[in-house]
Short mmCIF file of C-alpha atoms in Angstrom, two decimals:
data_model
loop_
_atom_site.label_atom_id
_atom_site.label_comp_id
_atom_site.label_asym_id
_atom_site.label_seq_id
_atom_site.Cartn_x
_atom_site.Cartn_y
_atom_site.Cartn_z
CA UNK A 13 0.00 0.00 0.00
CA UNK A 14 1.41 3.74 -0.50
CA UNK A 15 2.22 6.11 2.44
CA UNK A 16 -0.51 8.24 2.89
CA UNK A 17 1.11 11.67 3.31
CA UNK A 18 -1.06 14.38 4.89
CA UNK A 19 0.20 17.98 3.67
CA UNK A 20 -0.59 21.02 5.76
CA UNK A 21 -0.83 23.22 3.09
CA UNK A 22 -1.84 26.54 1.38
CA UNK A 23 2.05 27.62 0.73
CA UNK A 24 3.92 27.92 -2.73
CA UNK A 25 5.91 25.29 -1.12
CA UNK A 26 3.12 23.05 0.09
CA UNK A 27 2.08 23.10 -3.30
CA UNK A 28 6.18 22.32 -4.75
CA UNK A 29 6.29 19.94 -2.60
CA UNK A 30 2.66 17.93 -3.47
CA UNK A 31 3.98 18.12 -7.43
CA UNK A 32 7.55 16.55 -6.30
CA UNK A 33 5.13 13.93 -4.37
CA UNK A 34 2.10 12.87 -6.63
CA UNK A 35 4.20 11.74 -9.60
CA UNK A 36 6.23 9.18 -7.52
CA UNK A 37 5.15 5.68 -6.66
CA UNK A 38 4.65 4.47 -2.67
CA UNK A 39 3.14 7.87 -1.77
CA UNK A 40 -0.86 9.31 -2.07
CA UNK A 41 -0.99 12.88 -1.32
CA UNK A 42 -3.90 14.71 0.41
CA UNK A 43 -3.40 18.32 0.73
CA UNK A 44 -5.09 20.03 3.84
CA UNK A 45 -5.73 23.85 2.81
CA UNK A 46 -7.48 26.57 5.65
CA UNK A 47 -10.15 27.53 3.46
CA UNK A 48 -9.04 31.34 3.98
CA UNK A 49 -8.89 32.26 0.72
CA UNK A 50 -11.65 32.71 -2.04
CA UNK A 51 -9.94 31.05 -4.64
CA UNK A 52 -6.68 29.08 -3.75
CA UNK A 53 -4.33 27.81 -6.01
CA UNK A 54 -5.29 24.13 -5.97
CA UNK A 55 -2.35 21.76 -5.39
CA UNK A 56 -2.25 18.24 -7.79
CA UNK A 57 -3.29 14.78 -5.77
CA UNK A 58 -6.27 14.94 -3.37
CA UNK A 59 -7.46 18.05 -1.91
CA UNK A 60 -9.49 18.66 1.60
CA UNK A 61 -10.75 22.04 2.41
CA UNK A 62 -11.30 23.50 5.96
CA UNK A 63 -10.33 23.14 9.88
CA UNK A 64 -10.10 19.96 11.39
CA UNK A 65 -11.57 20.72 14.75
CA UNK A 66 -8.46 21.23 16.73
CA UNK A 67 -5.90 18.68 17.56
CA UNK A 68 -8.73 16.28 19.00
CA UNK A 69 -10.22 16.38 15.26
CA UNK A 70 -7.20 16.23 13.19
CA UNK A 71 -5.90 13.19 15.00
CA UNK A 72 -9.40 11.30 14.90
CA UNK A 73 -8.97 12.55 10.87
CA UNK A 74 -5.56 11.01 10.95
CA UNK A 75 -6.76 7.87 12.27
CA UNK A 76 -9.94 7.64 9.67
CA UNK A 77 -7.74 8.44 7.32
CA UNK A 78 -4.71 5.90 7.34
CA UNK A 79 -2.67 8.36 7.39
CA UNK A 80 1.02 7.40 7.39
CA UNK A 81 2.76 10.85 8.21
CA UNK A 82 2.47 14.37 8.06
CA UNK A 83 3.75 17.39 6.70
CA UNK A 84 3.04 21.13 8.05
CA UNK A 85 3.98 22.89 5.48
CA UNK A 86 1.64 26.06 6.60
CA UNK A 87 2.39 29.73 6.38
CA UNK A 88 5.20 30.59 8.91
CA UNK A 89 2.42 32.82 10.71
CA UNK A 90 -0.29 29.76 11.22
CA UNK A 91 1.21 29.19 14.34
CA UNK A 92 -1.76 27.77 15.70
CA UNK A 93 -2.46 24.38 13.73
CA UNK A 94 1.42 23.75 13.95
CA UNK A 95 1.02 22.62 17.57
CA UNK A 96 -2.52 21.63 16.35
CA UNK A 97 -0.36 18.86 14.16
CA UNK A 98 2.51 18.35 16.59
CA UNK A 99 -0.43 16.74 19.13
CA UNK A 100 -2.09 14.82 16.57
CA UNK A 101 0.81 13.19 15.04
CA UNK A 102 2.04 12.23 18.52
CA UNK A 103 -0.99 11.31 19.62
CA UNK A 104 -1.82 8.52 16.54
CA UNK A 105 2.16 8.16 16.45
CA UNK A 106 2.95 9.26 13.26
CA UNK A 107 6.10 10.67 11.82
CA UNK A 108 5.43 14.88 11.08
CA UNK A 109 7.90 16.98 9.76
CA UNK A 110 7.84 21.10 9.10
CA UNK A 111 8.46 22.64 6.04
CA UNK A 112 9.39 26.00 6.40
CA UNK A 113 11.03 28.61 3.79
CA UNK A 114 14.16 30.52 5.54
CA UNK A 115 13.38 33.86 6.97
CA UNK A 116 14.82 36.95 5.45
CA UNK A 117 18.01 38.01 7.05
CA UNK A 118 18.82 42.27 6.63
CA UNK A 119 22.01 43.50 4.71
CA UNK A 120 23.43 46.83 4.65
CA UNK A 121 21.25 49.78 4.91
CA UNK A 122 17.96 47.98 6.24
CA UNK A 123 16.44 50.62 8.72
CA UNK A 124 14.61 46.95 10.36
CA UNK A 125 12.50 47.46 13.87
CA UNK A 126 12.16 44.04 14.61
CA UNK A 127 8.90 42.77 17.05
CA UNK A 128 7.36 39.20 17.91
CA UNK A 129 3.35 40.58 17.22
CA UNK A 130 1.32 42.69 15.32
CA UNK A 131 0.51 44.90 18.57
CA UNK A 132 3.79 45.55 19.05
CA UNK A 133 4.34 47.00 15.19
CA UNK A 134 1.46 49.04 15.87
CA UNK A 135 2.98 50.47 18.90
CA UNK A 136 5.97 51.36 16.67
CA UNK A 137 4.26 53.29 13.92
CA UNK A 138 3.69 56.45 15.18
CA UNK A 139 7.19 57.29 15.88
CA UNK A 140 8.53 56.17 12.67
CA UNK A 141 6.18 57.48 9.71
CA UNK A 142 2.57 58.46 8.60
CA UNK A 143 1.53 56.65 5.37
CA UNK A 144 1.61 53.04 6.03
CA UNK A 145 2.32 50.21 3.47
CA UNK A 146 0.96 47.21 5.80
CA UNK A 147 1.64 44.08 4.48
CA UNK A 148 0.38 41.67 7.17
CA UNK A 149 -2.46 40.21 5.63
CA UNK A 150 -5.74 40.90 5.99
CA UNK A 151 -5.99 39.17 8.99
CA UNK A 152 -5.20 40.70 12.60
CA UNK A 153 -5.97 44.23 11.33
CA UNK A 154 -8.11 45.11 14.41
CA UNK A 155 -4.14 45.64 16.16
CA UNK A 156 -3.80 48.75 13.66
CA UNK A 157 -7.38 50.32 14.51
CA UNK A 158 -6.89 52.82 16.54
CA UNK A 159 -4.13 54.88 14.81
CA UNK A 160 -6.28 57.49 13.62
CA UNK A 161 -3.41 59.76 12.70
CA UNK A 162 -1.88 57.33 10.29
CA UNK A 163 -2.73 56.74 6.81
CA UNK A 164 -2.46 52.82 5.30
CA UNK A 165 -2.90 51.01 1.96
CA UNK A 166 -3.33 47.22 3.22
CA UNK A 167 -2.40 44.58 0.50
CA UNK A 168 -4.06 41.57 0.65
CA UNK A 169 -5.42 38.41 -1.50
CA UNK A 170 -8.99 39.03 -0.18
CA UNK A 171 -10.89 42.46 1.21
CA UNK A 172 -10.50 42.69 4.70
CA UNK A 173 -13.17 42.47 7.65
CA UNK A 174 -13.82 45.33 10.51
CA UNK A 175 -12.26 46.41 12.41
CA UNK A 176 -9.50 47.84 10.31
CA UNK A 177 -8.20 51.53 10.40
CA UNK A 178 -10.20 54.11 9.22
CA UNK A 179 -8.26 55.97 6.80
CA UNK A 180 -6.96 53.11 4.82
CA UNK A 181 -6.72 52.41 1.37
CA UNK A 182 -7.47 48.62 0.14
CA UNK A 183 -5.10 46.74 -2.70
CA UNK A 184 -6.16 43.30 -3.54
CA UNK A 185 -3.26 41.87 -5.22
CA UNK A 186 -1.33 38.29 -4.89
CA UNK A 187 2.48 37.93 -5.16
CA UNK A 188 4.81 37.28 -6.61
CA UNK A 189 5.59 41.03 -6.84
CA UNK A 190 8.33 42.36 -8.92
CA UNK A 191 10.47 45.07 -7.71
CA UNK A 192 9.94 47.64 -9.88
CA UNK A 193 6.21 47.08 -9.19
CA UNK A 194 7.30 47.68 -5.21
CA UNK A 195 9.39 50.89 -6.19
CA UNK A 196 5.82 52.59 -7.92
CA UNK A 197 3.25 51.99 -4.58
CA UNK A 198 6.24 53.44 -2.62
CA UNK A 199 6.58 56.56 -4.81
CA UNK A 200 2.80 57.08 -5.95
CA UNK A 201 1.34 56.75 -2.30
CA UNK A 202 4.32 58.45 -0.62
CA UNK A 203 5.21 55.71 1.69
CA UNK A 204 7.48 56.23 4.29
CA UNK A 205 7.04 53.11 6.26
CA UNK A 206 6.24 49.50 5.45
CA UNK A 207 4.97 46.72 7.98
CA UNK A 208 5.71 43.10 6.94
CA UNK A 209 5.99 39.84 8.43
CA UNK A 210 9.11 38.00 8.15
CA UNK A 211 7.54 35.43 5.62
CA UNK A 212 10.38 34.41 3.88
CA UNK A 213 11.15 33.72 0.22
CA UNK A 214 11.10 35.57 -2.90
CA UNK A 215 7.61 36.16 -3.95
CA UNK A 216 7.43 39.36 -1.61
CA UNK A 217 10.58 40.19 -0.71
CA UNK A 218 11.06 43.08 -3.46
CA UNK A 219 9.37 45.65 -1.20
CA UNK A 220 11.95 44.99 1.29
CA UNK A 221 14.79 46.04 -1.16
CA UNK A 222 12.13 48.38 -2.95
CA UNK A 223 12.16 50.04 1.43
CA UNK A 224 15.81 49.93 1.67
CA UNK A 225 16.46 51.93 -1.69
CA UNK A 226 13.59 54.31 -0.18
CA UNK A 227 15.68 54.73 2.67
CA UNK A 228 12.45 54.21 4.64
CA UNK A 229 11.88 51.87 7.89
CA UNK A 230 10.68 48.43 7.94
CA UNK A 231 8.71 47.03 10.94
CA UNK A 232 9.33 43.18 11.07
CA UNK A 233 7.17 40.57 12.84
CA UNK A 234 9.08 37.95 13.78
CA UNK A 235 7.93 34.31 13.40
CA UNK A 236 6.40 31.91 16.08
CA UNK A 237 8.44 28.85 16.84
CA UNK A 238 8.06 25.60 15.45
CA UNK A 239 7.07 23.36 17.88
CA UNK A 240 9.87 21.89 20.48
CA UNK A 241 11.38 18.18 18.63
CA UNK A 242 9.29 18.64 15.13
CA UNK A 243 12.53 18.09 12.04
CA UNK A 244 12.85 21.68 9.78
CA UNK A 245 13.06 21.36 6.01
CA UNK A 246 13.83 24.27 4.54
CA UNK A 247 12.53 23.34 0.51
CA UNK A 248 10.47 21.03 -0.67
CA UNK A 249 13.80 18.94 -1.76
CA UNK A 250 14.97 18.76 1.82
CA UNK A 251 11.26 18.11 3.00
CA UNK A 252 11.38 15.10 0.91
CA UNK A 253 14.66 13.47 1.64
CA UNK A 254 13.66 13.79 5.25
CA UNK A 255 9.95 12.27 4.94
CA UNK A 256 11.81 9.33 3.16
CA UNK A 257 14.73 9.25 5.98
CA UNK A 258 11.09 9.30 8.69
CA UNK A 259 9.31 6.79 6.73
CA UNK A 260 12.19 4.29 5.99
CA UNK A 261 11.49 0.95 7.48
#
């Protein structure tokens, strides 16, 4: 019978890593996306849309399932179903493993403010500019609310949901972004500050270089921790290798 591989997925590398999977024989793929966005890019293999109902749920879905090991391979910000997995996998022992893009790392001439939330970036804001590129997502806006004096254009896949800040302009838009494209929001809306969190990877990581040649600050959320004894790939390559190392006898 093949491994059954749960993905955790919803990344560009979730989605590498179920086309590196699908085409091989001993593995079936089923690909586990949040259901947060309107129209997803749809990974090959078998697809399952939605929460699972905590850790409780996911590991009775594990069990129902036949599933042979998992792979969180979730947006560096989930957080939340990452310790979600790490009790479900233990708890129907199964072999999980995290998939996780490196983080970006500053160079030379970065203005960075680095912070661990979204409340603490807000907190920053007022003493560092007035027109606000917030690149967060369109999720945890209610931490930005308040700031009144500030002006933002929020970029996001889908519109946001109240509470959000009052005067702020809305860009739906999905990356990758090019940096030229980066250079022209900067200059037409006068940015002189940009919020981001550290996602990783190159799909949005022109606006950091677009910032830097700005000369303008960048407030960066740091990531949550992968949970204590769970195995790091950082591509799809290495997040293969090591679910055949897991899986081996």
């Amino acid at each position: 019978m093949p491994l059954h591989v749960l993905v955790l997925g919803g990344t560009t590398e979730a989605r590498r890593l179920a086309e590196s999977l699908v085409p091989l024989d001993g593995f079936r793929v089923t690909s586990s996306l949040a259901g947060r966005v309107a129209q997803p890019k749809l990974p090959p293999g078998e697809v399952r849309v939605g929460g699972f109902g905590g850790a409780e749920g996911m590991a009775e879905w594990l069990r129902a399932h036949h599933v042979d090991a998992v792979i969180d391979a979730t947006h560096p910000f989930a957080g939340k179903i990452s310790f979600n997995a790490a009790s479900a996998a233990a708890a129907v022992h199964v072999p999980l493993l995290a998939l996780r893009r490196p983080g970006w790392v500053p160079v030379e001439g970065d203005r960075w403010h680095v912070t661990d939330s979204l409340t603490g970036a807000a907190e920053l804001l007022p003493g560092l500019g007035s027109r606000v590129f917030l690149t967060t997502g369109r999720m945890g806006l209610a931490a930005f609310a308040a700031l009144d004096a500030l002006w933002f254009l929020m970029r996001s896949v889908d519109a946001p949901e109240l509470p959000y800040p009052a005067r702020m302009e809305v860009l739906l838009d999905r990356g990758p972004f090019s940096l030229e494209g980066e250079r022209e929001l900067i200059r037409r809306h006068r940015v002189d500050v940009l919020v981001t969190k550290d996602s990783g990877g190159d799909a949005t990581a022109p606006k950091l270089t677009a910032a830097r040649e700005a000369g303008i600050p960048v407030v960066v959320v740091g990531r949550p921790p992968v949970p204590p004894g769970v195995p790091v790939a950082g591509t799809p390559e290495e997040a293969l290798a090591l679910l055949r190392a897991l899986t081996s006898g």
